[in-house]
C-alpha positions as a Markdown table, in Angstrom:
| # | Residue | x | y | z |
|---|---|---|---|---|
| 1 | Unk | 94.7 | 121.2 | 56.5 |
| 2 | Unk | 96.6 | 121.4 | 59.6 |
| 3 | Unk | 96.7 | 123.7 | 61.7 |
| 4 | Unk | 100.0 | 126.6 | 62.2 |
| 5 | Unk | 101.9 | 125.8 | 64.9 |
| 6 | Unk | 101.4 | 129.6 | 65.9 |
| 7 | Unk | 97.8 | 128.4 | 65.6 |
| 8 | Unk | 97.6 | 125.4 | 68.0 |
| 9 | Unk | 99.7 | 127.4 | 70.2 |
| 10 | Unk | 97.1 | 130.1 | 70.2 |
| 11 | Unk | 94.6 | 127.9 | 71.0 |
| 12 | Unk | 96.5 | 126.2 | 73.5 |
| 13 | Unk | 96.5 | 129.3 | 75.5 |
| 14 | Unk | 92.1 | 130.0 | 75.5 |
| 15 | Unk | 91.5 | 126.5 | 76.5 |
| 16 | Unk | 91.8 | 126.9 | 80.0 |
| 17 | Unk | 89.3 | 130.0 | 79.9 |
| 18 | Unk | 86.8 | 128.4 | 77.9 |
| 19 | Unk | 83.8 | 126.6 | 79.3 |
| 20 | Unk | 83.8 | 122.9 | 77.5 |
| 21 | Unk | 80.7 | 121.2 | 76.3 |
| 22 | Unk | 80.4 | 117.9 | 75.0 |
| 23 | Unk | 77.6 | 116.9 | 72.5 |
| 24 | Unk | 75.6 | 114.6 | 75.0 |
| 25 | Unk | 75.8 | 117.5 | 77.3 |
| 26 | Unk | 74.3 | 119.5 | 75.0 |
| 27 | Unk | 71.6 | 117.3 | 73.8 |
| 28 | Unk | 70.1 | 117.1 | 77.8 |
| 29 | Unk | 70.2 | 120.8 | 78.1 |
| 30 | Unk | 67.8 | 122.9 | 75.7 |
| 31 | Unk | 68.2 | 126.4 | 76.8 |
| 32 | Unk | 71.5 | 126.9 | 74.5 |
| 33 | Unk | 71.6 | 129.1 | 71.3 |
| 34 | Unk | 73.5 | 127.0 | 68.9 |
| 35 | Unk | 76.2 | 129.1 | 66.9 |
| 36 | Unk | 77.6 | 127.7 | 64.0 |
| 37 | Unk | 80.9 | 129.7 | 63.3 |
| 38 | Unk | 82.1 | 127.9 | 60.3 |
| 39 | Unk | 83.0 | 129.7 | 56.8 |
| 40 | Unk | 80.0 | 130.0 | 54.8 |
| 41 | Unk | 80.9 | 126.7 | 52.6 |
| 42 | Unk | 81.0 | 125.0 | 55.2 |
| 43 | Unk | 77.9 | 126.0 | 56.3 |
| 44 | Unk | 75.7 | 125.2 | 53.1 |
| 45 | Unk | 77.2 | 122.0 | 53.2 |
| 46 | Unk | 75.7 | 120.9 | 56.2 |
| 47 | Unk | 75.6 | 122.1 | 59.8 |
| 48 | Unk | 73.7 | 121.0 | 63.2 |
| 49 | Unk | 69.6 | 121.4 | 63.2 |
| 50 | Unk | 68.5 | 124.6 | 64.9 |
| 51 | Unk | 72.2 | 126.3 | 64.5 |
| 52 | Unk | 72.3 | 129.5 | 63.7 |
| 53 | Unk | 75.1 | 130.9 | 61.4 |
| 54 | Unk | 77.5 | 133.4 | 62.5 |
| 55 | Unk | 81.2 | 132.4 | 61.0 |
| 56 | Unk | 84.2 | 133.3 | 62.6 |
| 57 | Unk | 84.9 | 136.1 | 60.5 |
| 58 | Unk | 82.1 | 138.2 | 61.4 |
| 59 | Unk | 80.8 | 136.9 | 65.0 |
| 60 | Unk | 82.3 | 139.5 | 67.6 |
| 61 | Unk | 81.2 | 142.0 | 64.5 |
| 62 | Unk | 77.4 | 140.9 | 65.1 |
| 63 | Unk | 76.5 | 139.0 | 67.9 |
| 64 | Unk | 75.1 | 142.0 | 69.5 |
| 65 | Unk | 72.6 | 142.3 | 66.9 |
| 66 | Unk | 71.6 | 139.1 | 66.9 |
| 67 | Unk | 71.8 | 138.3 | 70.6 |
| 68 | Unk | 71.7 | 141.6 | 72.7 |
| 69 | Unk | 71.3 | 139.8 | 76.2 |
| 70 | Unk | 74.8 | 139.0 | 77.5 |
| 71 | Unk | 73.4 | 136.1 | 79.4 |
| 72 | Unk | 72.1 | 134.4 | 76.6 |
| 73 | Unk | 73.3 | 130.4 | 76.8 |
| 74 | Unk | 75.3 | 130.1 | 73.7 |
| 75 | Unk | 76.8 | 127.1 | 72.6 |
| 76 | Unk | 79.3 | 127.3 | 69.4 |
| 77 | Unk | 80.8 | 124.9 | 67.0 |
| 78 | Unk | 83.2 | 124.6 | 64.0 |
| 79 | Unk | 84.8 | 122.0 | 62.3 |
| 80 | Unk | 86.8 | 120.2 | 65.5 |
| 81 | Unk | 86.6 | 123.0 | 68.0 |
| 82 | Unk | 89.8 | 125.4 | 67.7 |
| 83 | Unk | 88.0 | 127.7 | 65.8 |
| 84 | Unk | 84.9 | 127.8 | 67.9 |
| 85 | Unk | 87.1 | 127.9 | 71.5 |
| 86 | Unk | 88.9 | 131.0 | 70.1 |
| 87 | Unk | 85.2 | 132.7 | 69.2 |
| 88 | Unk | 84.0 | 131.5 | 72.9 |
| 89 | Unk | 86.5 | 133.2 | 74.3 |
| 90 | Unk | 86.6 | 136.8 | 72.5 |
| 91 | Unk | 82.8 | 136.6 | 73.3 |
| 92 | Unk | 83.4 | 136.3 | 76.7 |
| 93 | Unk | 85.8 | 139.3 | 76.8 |
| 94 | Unk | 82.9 | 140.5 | 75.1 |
| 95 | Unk | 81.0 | 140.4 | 78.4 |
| 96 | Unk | 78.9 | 137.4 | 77.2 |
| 97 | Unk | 78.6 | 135.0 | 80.4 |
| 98 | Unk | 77.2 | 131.4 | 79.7 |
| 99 | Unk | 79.4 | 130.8 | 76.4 |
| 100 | Unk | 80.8 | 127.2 | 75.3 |
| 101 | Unk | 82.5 | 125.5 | 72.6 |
| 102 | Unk | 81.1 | 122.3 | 71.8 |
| 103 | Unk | 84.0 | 119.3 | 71.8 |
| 104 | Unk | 85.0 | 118.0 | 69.1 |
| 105 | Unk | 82.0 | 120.1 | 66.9 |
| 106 | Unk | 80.8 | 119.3 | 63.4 |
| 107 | Unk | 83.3 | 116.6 | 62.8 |
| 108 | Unk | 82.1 | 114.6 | 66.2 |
| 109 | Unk | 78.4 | 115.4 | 65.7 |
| 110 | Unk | 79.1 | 113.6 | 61.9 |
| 111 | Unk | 81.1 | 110.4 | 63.7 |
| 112 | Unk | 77.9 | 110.2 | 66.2 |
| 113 | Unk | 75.6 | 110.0 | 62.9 |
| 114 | Unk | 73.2 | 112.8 | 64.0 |
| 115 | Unk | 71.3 | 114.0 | 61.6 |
| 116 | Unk | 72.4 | 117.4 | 59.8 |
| 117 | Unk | 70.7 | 119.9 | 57.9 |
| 118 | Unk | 72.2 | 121.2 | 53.9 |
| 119 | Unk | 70.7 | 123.8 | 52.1 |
């Protein structure tokens, strides 16, 4: 489906405050907690090893509960990245300091042919 324009638009405007990581990037740093922020369909249809599941929905509900230190290196992801920049960047108003939103997300990890995990 694509995206509202009122979407895009809202996106458009959290880009510039939201710290940008690409997959290789990720891969040669280990300390990140991988967030998965996909609907929960999504999700049991496949998402990135070690990724933890908190979908957009529900994440500024309870990341606190799940990741109490504000400097905690977290690194989220959706389907292409809109969804997953718009959650990086409530987190951060949040107080949360080393947030990202991985480029490109589930759809660029499938297109490098990494290998996923389905429940």
């Amino acid at each position: 489906m694509q995206p509202s324009p009122a979407f895009a638009s809202l996106v458009d405007s959290v880009m510039p405050h939201v710290n940008l990581l690409t997959i290789e990037q990720y891969q040669q740093q280990d300390q990140w907690q991988l967030i998965d922020v996909r609907e929960d369909n999504e999700w049991l249809q496949g998402h990135l090893p070690d990724a933890k599941h908190l979908s957009r929905g529900i994440i500024e509900r309870d990341i606190e509960h799940r990741f109490p230190d504000k400097s905690t290196p977290i690194l989220l992801y959706c389907g292409a990245g809109q969804r997953a920049a718009l959650s990086a960047y409530n987190l951060q108003l949040m107080g949360y300091t080393q947030v990202a939103s991985m480029i490109g997300g589930y759809r660029a990890w499938i297109q490098h042919q990494f290998p996923i995990v389905e429940d």
